[in-house]
Tab-separated table of C-alpha atoms in Angstrom:
chain	number	residue	atom	x	y	z
A	1	MET	CA	-110.257	-19.599	107.471
A	2	LYS	CA	-111.131	-22.651	105.384
A	3	ARG	CA	-108.092	-24.111	103.351
A	4	ILE	CA	-108.625	-26.715	101.128
A	5	PRO	CA	-105.905	-29.507	101.167
A	6	CYS	CA	-104.150	-29.237	97.397
A	7	TYR	CA	-101.939	-32.433	95.874
A	8	SER	CA	-97.915	-31.700	95.794
A	9	LEU	CA	-98.330	-32.580	91.236
A	10	LEU	CA	-98.248	-29.511	90.052
A	11	ILE	CA	-99.834	-31.257	87.294
A	12	TYR	CA	-102.408	-33.882	87.035
A	13	LEU	CA	-100.766	-35.503	83.682
A	14	PHE	CA	-102.548	-39.175	82.521
A	15	ILE	CA	-99.890	-40.882	80.888
A	16	LEU	CA	-102.003	-43.664	79.194
A	17	LEU	CA	-99.781	-46.781	78.072
A	18	ALA	CA	-102.539	-49.634	77.046
A	19	SER	CA	-100.352	-50.257	73.976
A	20	CYS	CA	-97.131	-51.171	76.347
A	21	THR	CA	-96.777	-54.838	76.050
A	22	ARG	CA	-94.983	-54.396	79.466
A	23	THR	CA	-95.364	-52.325	82.462
A	24	VAL	CA	-92.983	-51.696	85.224
A	25	GLN	CA	-94.070	-49.915	88.256
A	26	PRO	CA	-92.388	-47.014	88.560
A	27	HIS	CA	-89.707	-45.855	91.827
A	28	ILE	CA	-91.560	-43.277	93.898
A	29	GLU	CA	-90.504	-40.988	96.214
A	30	SER	CA	-91.068	-37.759	98.651
A	31	LEU	CA	-88.222	-35.716	97.456
A	32	MET	CA	-87.971	-31.705	97.007
A	33	GLY	CA	-91.081	-30.999	98.693
A	34	THR	CA	-93.552	-33.279	96.288
A	35	VAL	CA	-93.880	-37.410	95.453
A	36	CYS	CA	-90.859	-37.192	92.293
A	37	SER	CA	-91.858	-40.980	90.332
A	38	ILE	CA	-90.052	-42.431	87.796
A	39	ASN	CA	-90.692	-45.599	85.278
A	40	ALA	CA	-87.983	-46.779	83.617
A	41	TYR	CA	-89.193	-49.754	82.776
A	42	GLU	CA	-87.492	-52.861	81.877
A	43	TYR	CA	-84.475	-50.929	81.783
A	44	GLY	CA	-85.468	-50.128	85.697
A	45	THR	CA	-83.159	-51.432	87.830
A	46	GLN	CA	-82.373	-50.920	91.301
A	47	LYS	CA	-79.037	-49.303	90.514
A	48	LEU	CA	-80.046	-46.937	87.805
A	49	TYR	CA	-83.737	-45.944	90.393
A	50	ASP	CA	-80.813	-45.224	93.051
A	51	GLU	CA	-78.803	-43.089	90.808
A	52	LEU	CA	-81.224	-40.871	89.978
A	53	PHE	CA	-83.229	-40.596	93.116
A	54	THR	CA	-79.407	-39.760	95.169
A	55	ARG	CA	-79.050	-37.108	92.187
A	56	ILE	CA	-82.458	-35.107	93.321
A	57	ALA	CA	-82.025	-35.516	96.432
A	58	GLU	CA	-78.377	-34.075	95.923
A	59	ILE	CA	-80.205	-31.238	94.268
A	60	GLU	CA	-82.921	-30.548	97.161
A	61	SER	CA	-79.820	-30.256	99.806
A	62	ASP	CA	-78.451	-27.682	97.598
A	63	PHE	CA	-81.344	-25.662	96.314
A	64	SER	CA	-83.587	-25.766	98.955
A	65	VAL	CA	-85.385	-22.749	100.738
A	66	ASN	CA	-86.163	-25.217	103.520
A	67	ILE	CA	-82.532	-26.633	104.156
A	68	ALA	CA	-80.826	-24.544	106.168
A	69	SER	CA	-77.608	-25.778	104.486
A	70	SER	CA	-78.054	-25.434	100.735
A	71	GLN	CA	-76.275	-23.048	99.104
A	72	ILE	CA	-79.604	-20.922	98.105
A	73	ALA	CA	-80.672	-20.344	101.765
A	74	ALA	CA	-76.508	-19.241	102.416
A	75	ILE	CA	-77.772	-16.978	99.737
A	76	ASN	CA	-80.770	-15.547	101.276
A	77	THR	CA	-78.887	-15.774	104.716
A	78	ALA	CA	-76.077	-13.227	104.044
A	79	ALA	CA	-78.378	-11.206	101.410
A	80	GLY	CA	-77.412	-7.087	101.240
A	81	GLN	CA	-73.712	-8.589	102.900
A	82	ARG	CA	-71.856	-9.962	101.292
A	83	ALA	CA	-71.597	-12.593	98.146
A	84	VAL	CA	-71.521	-16.216	98.425
A	85	THR	CA	-69.404	-18.789	96.309
A	86	VAL	CA	-71.899	-21.712	95.275
A	87	SER	CA	-71.026	-24.604	92.924
A	88	ALA	CA	-71.321	-24.922	88.531
A	89	ASN	CA	-74.336	-26.105	89.090
A	90	VAL	CA	-76.336	-24.033	91.351
A	91	PHE	CA	-74.620	-20.343	89.884
A	92	SER	CA	-75.572	-21.810	86.384
A	93	VAL	CA	-79.679	-22.106	87.555
A	94	VAL	CA	-79.251	-19.112	88.963
A	95	LYS	CA	-77.496	-17.246	85.445
A	96	ALA	CA	-80.733	-18.984	83.632
A	97	ALA	CA	-83.248	-17.530	85.836
A	98	LEU	CA	-81.210	-15.156	86.283
A	99	GLN	CA	-82.307	-14.838	81.965
A	100	TYR	CA	-85.242	-16.262	81.820
A	101	ALA	CA	-86.352	-12.851	84.033
A	102	GLU	CA	-84.930	-10.425	81.784
A	103	LEU	CA	-86.960	-12.743	79.010
A	104	THR	CA	-90.069	-11.734	80.590
A	105	ASP	CA	-89.537	-8.468	81.798
A	106	GLY	CA	-89.729	-9.394	85.559
A	107	ALA	CA	-92.991	-12.210	85.062
A	108	PHE	CA	-90.673	-14.574	86.172
A	109	ASP	CA	-88.391	-13.254	89.407
A	110	PRO	CA	-85.835	-15.922	91.038
A	111	THR	CA	-85.930	-12.916	94.142
A	112	VAL	CA	-90.083	-13.735	94.749
A	113	GLY	CA	-88.750	-15.291	97.726
A	114	ALA	CA	-90.109	-12.585	100.180
A	115	LEU	CA	-93.789	-12.607	98.643
A	116	VAL	CA	-93.467	-16.222	98.791
A	117	LYS	CA	-93.167	-16.356	102.055
A	118	LEU	CA	-95.707	-13.598	103.323
A	119	TRP	CA	-98.580	-15.475	101.521
A	120	GLY	CA	-96.990	-18.844	103.280
A	121	ILE	CA	-99.194	-20.854	100.121
A	122	ASN	CA	-99.123	-24.436	100.566
A	123	THR	CA	-97.791	-24.163	104.118
A	124	ASP	CA	-100.346	-23.782	107.093
A	125	ASN	CA	-99.705	-20.271	107.366
A	126	ALA	CA	-101.606	-19.491	104.545
A	127	ARG	CA	-102.849	-16.053	104.555
A	128	VAL	CA	-104.083	-13.123	103.095
A	129	PRO	CA	-101.665	-10.595	104.141
A	130	GLN	CA	-101.732	-6.943	105.517
A	131	GLN	CA	-101.526	-4.035	102.424
A	132	GLN	CA	-98.699	-2.558	104.260
A	133	GLU	CA	-96.770	-5.775	104.303
A	134	ILE	CA	-97.205	-6.206	100.383
A	135	ASP	CA	-96.141	-2.407	100.014
A	136	ASP	CA	-93.157	-3.557	102.466
A	137	ALA	CA	-91.980	-6.212	100.325
A	138	LEU	CA	-92.700	-5.276	97.054
A	139	PRO	CA	-88.628	-3.546	97.123
A	140	LEU	CA	-87.068	-6.717	97.681
A	141	VAL	CA	-88.896	-8.606	94.933
A	142	ASN	CA	-86.099	-7.170	91.967
A	143	TRP	CA	-83.978	-9.634	89.615
A	144	ARG	CA	-81.618	-6.443	88.236
A	145	ASN	CA	-80.713	-6.437	92.386
A	146	VAL	CA	-78.660	-9.681	91.999
A	147	ILE	CA	-75.589	-9.445	91.310
A	148	ILE	CA	-73.344	-12.326	90.618
A	149	SER	CA	-70.172	-13.279	89.134
A	150	GLU	CA	-68.793	-16.345	86.937
A	151	ASN	CA	-65.377	-18.300	87.584
A	152	ALA	CA	-63.526	-20.339	85.162
A	153	ASP	CA	-64.391	-23.987	86.477
A	154	GLY	CA	-68.136	-22.557	86.197
A	155	SER	CA	-68.440	-21.845	89.164
A	156	GLY	CA	-69.258	-18.230	91.200
A	157	SER	CA	-70.330	-15.721	93.258
A	158	VAL	CA	-73.906	-14.475	94.033
A	159	MET	CA	-74.657	-11.718	95.893
A	160	LEU	CA	-78.356	-10.229	96.806
A	161	SER	CA	-78.075	-6.501	97.392
A	162	GLN	CA	-81.020	-5.660	100.207
A	163	ARG	CA	-81.161	-6.990	103.494
A	164	GLY	CA	-84.295	-9.180	103.135
A	165	MET	CA	-84.226	-10.205	99.431
A	166	SER	CA	-84.694	-14.017	99.530
A	167	LEU	CA	-84.052	-16.023	96.261
A	168	ASP	CA	-86.357	-18.753	95.928
A	169	LEU	CA	-86.429	-21.099	92.758
A	170	GLY	CA	-89.031	-23.059	92.793
A	171	GLY	CA	-90.117	-21.987	89.853
A	172	ILE	CA	-86.885	-23.470	88.176
A	173	VAL	CA	-85.466	-26.037	90.066
A	174	LYS	CA	-87.650	-29.056	89.412
A	175	GLY	CA	-86.636	-28.035	85.756
A	176	TYR	CA	-83.367	-28.205	86.229
A	177	ALA	CA	-83.912	-31.805	88.149
A	178	ALA	CA	-85.035	-33.184	85.484
A	179	ASP	CA	-83.099	-32.572	82.786
A	180	GLU	CA	-80.165	-33.586	84.874
A	181	LEU	CA	-81.811	-37.505	84.962
A	182	VAL	CA	-82.804	-37.101	81.381
A	183	LYS	CA	-78.595	-36.402	81.551
A	184	ILE	CA	-78.152	-39.919	83.530
A	185	LEU	CA	-81.036	-42.143	80.930
A	186	GLN	CA	-79.035	-40.932	78.024
A	187	LYS	CA	-75.500	-42.012	79.588
A	188	ARG	CA	-76.868	-45.302	80.685
A	189	ASN	CA	-78.807	-45.823	77.021
A	190	VAL	CA	-82.386	-46.274	78.611
A	191	LYS	CA	-84.570	-46.411	76.089
A	192	ARG	CA	-87.773	-45.628	77.782
A	193	ALA	CA	-88.920	-43.763	80.786
A	194	ILE	CA	-91.311	-40.879	82.037
A	195	ILE	CA	-89.897	-38.840	84.973
A	196	ASP	CA	-92.589	-37.067	86.956
A	197	LEU	CA	-91.335	-34.257	89.346
A	198	GLY	CA	-94.861	-32.623	91.169
A	199	GLY	CA	-95.932	-32.621	88.094
A	200	ASN	CA	-93.589	-31.755	86.325
A	201	VAL	CA	-93.153	-34.467	83.301
A	202	PHE	CA	-90.489	-35.840	80.506
A	203	VAL	CA	-91.272	-38.274	78.380
A	204	TYR	CA	-88.155	-39.918	77.171
A	205	GLY	CA	-88.209	-42.187	73.750
A	206	LYS	CA	-91.120	-44.101	72.750
A	207	LYS	CA	-93.311	-46.753	73.928
A	208	LYS	CA	-92.065	-50.068	73.302
A	209	ASP	CA	-93.955	-50.320	69.872
A	210	GLY	CA	-92.623	-47.626	69.144
A	211	SER	CA	-95.411	-45.393	69.136
A	212	LEU	CA	-95.602	-42.039	70.989
A	213	TRP	CA	-96.649	-41.041	74.874
A	214	ARG	CA	-100.000	-40.036	74.966
A	215	VAL	CA	-99.944	-37.205	77.521
A	216	GLY	CA	-103.646	-35.868	78.794
A	217	VAL	CA	-103.252	-32.925	80.575
A	218	LYS	CA	-105.412	-31.892	83.580
A	219	ASP	CA	-108.797	-29.456	82.426
A	220	PRO	CA	-108.995	-27.019	85.970
A	221	GLU	CA	-112.911	-27.111	85.658
A	222	PHE	CA	-112.595	-30.334	87.139
A	223	PRO	CA	-109.092	-31.045	88.011
A	224	GLU	CA	-109.797	-35.250	89.311
A	225	GLY	CA	-111.379	-35.786	86.009
A	226	THR	CA	-111.781	-36.582	82.159
A	227	PRO	CA	-108.175	-34.488	80.623
A	228	ALA	CA	-108.935	-30.891	79.055
A	229	LEU	CA	-107.026	-32.661	75.759
A	230	ILE	CA	-104.192	-35.322	75.471
A	231	MET	CA	-101.069	-34.739	73.549
A	232	HIS	CA	-98.849	-37.017	71.619
A	233	LEU	CA	-95.315	-36.735	72.066
A	234	THR	CA	-91.523	-38.548	72.771
A	235	ASN	CA	-88.593	-36.925	74.414
A	236	SER	CA	-90.213	-33.792	75.132
A	237	THR	CA	-91.310	-32.470	78.610
A	238	VAL	CA	-95.065	-30.882	80.265
A	239	VAL	CA	-95.483	-28.563	82.394
A	240	THR	CA	-98.326	-26.517	83.824
A	241	SER	CA	-99.374	-24.031	85.998
A	242	GLY	CA	-102.888	-23.534	86.969
A	243	VAL	CA	-105.062	-21.597	89.976
A	244	TYR	CA	-105.860	-24.847	91.384
A	245	GLU	CA	-102.703	-26.769	91.862
A	246	ARG	CA	-102.239	-24.640	94.999
A	247	PHE	CA	-104.655	-22.604	97.025
A	248	PHE	CA	-106.630	-21.641	99.652
A	249	VAL	CA	-109.753	-20.191	100.271
A	250	GLU	CA	-110.481	-17.441	102.999
A	251	ASP	CA	-113.724	-16.175	103.065
A	252	GLY	CA	-115.121	-17.259	99.653
A	253	ALA	CA	-112.499	-15.763	97.478
A	254	TRP	CA	-109.660	-18.020	96.498
A	255	TYR	CA	-105.831	-17.523	96.427
A	256	HIS	CA	-103.260	-19.058	94.590
A	257	HIS	CA	-99.928	-19.285	94.325
A	258	ILE	CA	-98.754	-18.138	90.981
A	259	LEU	CA	-97.916	-14.386	92.657
A	260	ASP	CA	-97.914	-11.279	90.007
A	261	THR	CA	-94.558	-9.367	90.978
A	262	LYS	CA	-95.674	-6.148	89.978
A	263	THR	CA	-98.919	-6.021	92.794
A	264	GLY	CA	-97.920	-9.193	95.282
A	265	TYR	CA	-100.782	-10.916	94.720
A	266	PRO	CA	-101.828	-14.016	93.252
A	267	ALA	CA	-102.014	-13.311	89.178
A	268	SER	CA	-105.230	-12.222	87.878
A	269	THR	CA	-104.846	-12.533	83.473
A	270	GLY	CA	-108.460	-14.243	82.614
A	271	LEU	CA	-106.495	-17.993	82.213
A	272	LEU	CA	-107.322	-20.837	84.505
A	273	SER	CA	-103.631	-22.899	83.585
A	274	THR	CA	-101.262	-22.309	80.703
A	275	THR	CA	-98.780	-25.907	79.900
A	276	ILE	CA	-95.298	-25.641	77.876
A	277	ILE	CA	-94.022	-28.512	76.028
A	278	CYS	CA	-91.009	-28.138	74.979
A	279	GLU	CA	-87.073	-30.252	74.898
A	280	SER	CA	-85.676	-28.479	78.203
A	281	SER	CA	-87.722	-28.889	81.614
A	282	MET	CA	-85.578	-25.885	83.183
A	283	ALA	CA	-87.583	-23.829	80.448
A	284	ALA	CA	-91.156	-25.222	80.609
A	285	ASP	CA	-90.924	-24.295	84.154
A	286	ALA	CA	-90.014	-21.550	83.996
A	287	LEU	CA	-92.275	-20.627	80.999
A	288	SER	CA	-95.391	-21.884	82.396
A	289	THR	CA	-95.594	-19.463	85.230
A	290	SER	CA	-94.292	-16.778	83.102
A	291	VAL	CA	-97.107	-16.685	80.804
A	292	PHE	CA	-99.688	-17.154	83.218
A	293	ALA	CA	-98.823	-14.151	84.892
A	294	LEU	CA	-98.612	-12.708	81.983
A	295	GLY	CA	-101.679	-13.819	80.114
A	296	LYS	CA	-102.884	-14.923	76.786
A	297	GLU	CA	-102.308	-12.562	74.721
A	298	ARG	CA	-98.210	-11.427	75.393
A	299	GLY	CA	-97.926	-15.267	76.643
A	300	MET	CA	-99.170	-16.260	73.362
A	301	GLU	CA	-96.126	-13.236	71.729
A	302	LEU	CA	-93.082	-14.452	73.688
A	303	LEU	CA	-93.386	-17.742	73.066
A	304	LYS	CA	-93.672	-16.355	69.202
A	305	LYS	CA	-90.585	-14.288	70.096
A	306	ILE	CA	-88.419	-16.910	71.099
A	307	ALA	CA	-89.695	-18.868	67.847
A	308	ALA	CA	-87.875	-16.284	65.819
A	309	ALA	CA	-85.008	-15.210	67.594
A	310	GLN	CA	-84.419	-19.375	67.103
A	311	HIS	CA	-85.180	-19.417	63.369
A	312	ALA	CA	-82.808	-15.538	63.341
A	313	HIS	CA	-80.531	-17.970	65.560
A	314	SER	CA	-80.155	-14.589	68.519
A	315	THR	CA	-78.569	-14.643	71.086
A	316	LEU	CA	-82.097	-15.535	72.584
A	317	ALA	CA	-81.969	-18.240	71.714
A	318	GLU	CA	-78.529	-18.802	74.017
A	319	ILE	CA	-80.713	-18.996	76.677
A	320	PRO	CA	-80.156	-22.289	78.489
A	321	GLY	CA	-82.864	-24.815	77.395
A	322	LEU	CA	-83.907	-21.977	74.423
A	323	HIS	CA	-82.100	-23.702	71.513
A	324	ALA	CA	-85.589	-26.463	70.408
A	325	ARG	CA	-89.285	-25.466	69.556
A	326	VAL	CA	-90.960	-23.933	72.834
A	327	LEU	CA	-94.610	-24.695	72.590
A	328	GLY	CA	-97.529	-22.974	74.711
A	329	ILE	CA	-101.361	-23.921	75.628
A	330	PHE	CA	-103.532	-21.526	77.354
A	331	ILE	CA	-107.201	-22.632	79.107
A	332	ASP	CA	-109.652	-19.563	79.607
A	333	ASP	CA	-111.402	-19.009	82.602
A	334	ALA	CA	-114.299	-19.467	79.603
A	335	GLY	CA	-112.854	-22.650	79.418
A	336	ALA	CA	-111.604	-21.333	75.591
A	337	ILE	CA	-108.297	-23.408	74.301
A	338	THR	CA	-105.789	-21.790	72.865
A	339	ALA	CA	-102.367	-23.770	71.264
A	340	SER	CA	-98.923	-22.727	69.514
A	341	ARG	CA	-99.671	-23.790	66.236
A	342	GLU	CA	-96.881	-26.289	65.834
A	343	LEU	CA	-99.583	-28.540	67.984
A	344	ASP	CA	-101.756	-28.709	65.604
A	345	GLY	CA	-102.074	-33.071	64.733
A	346	ALA	CA	-100.599	-32.911	67.938
A	347	ILE	CA	-103.946	-32.816	70.252
A	348	GLU	CA	-106.836	-34.365	71.215
A	349	SER	CA	-109.501	-31.896	72.505
A	350	LEU	CA	-112.030	-33.352	74.882
A	351	LYS	CA	-113.247	-30.565	76.261
A	352	GLY	CA	-113.947	-28.400	73.306
A	353	ASP	CA	-112.518	-27.313	70.260
A	354	VAL	CA	-108.709	-25.858	69.621
A	355	ILE	CA	-107.965	-22.430	68.522
A	356	PHE	CA	-103.921	-22.409	67.212
A	357	GLU	CA	-102.211	-19.473	66.720
């Protein structure tokens, strides 16, 4: 089996800063299984960076499935046996993950851990499982079998109802972390910053000259080359899920990390990448995976459903992160680009025409 090395970034984004009169080098550390970079420019004191990266480390220690002492590991160990009491922070993310699972009809499912472990993508143990192994794992992937109970202080208990079930919040927790860092920037009166947590990017504020940030999304057919398009944004997060991010090749077949929770195999929907742009990185994280698994038509329908719910002030808009605009970009296996209509005028396409819906 030939394994192709993959990079920790979920997306490769070009942050074009040419108009800035002063550029301060970002602070970079390896945390949460990826490269985390924060550039707070003239506000970037060591004290600020220490506070930001300490928060990332705290989140990793709470949520990582690979840290035996984490709260998520405790939930997984107790699967089918007992409920585990967790902190308010962990409970809020688990609850949000279940809400996104319901919203997407399981296209996003935080109980995908059994399948993730089986495939081992992005590890030294990546392989194509036997069909029987997949058949055995699929019944363990069901968000409806997560039992939660919330306390008055926001903490609560979480229980997986079946032995062998496993929570894996990798599809949402980096987004949660980015949102937590934005809260710190706001509290410290930072006016501009760029957060990049392995491709979960948040452009905060504006450039020093008052102009918008220019954020490029990778061309999935030529990932290391010129980006497919560039967007002009402020106070927005950009998260992409794509077939080129984490994958391996076996017997000439390409297997990527976005798993279809219905079949147990990498999702095959005719898409190469999906990008979500909104104000909540947690929402973008969960939805970028979801709309990829749903495909372009159903994925766009979901984004329109969210927009309609926001205008109608329905309970759907109360899901964390869905209080404001949620926009999408889809690149299919023919290279065609489809984007939310609200992005018309905010995109420079370097790959061809963009269809706005």
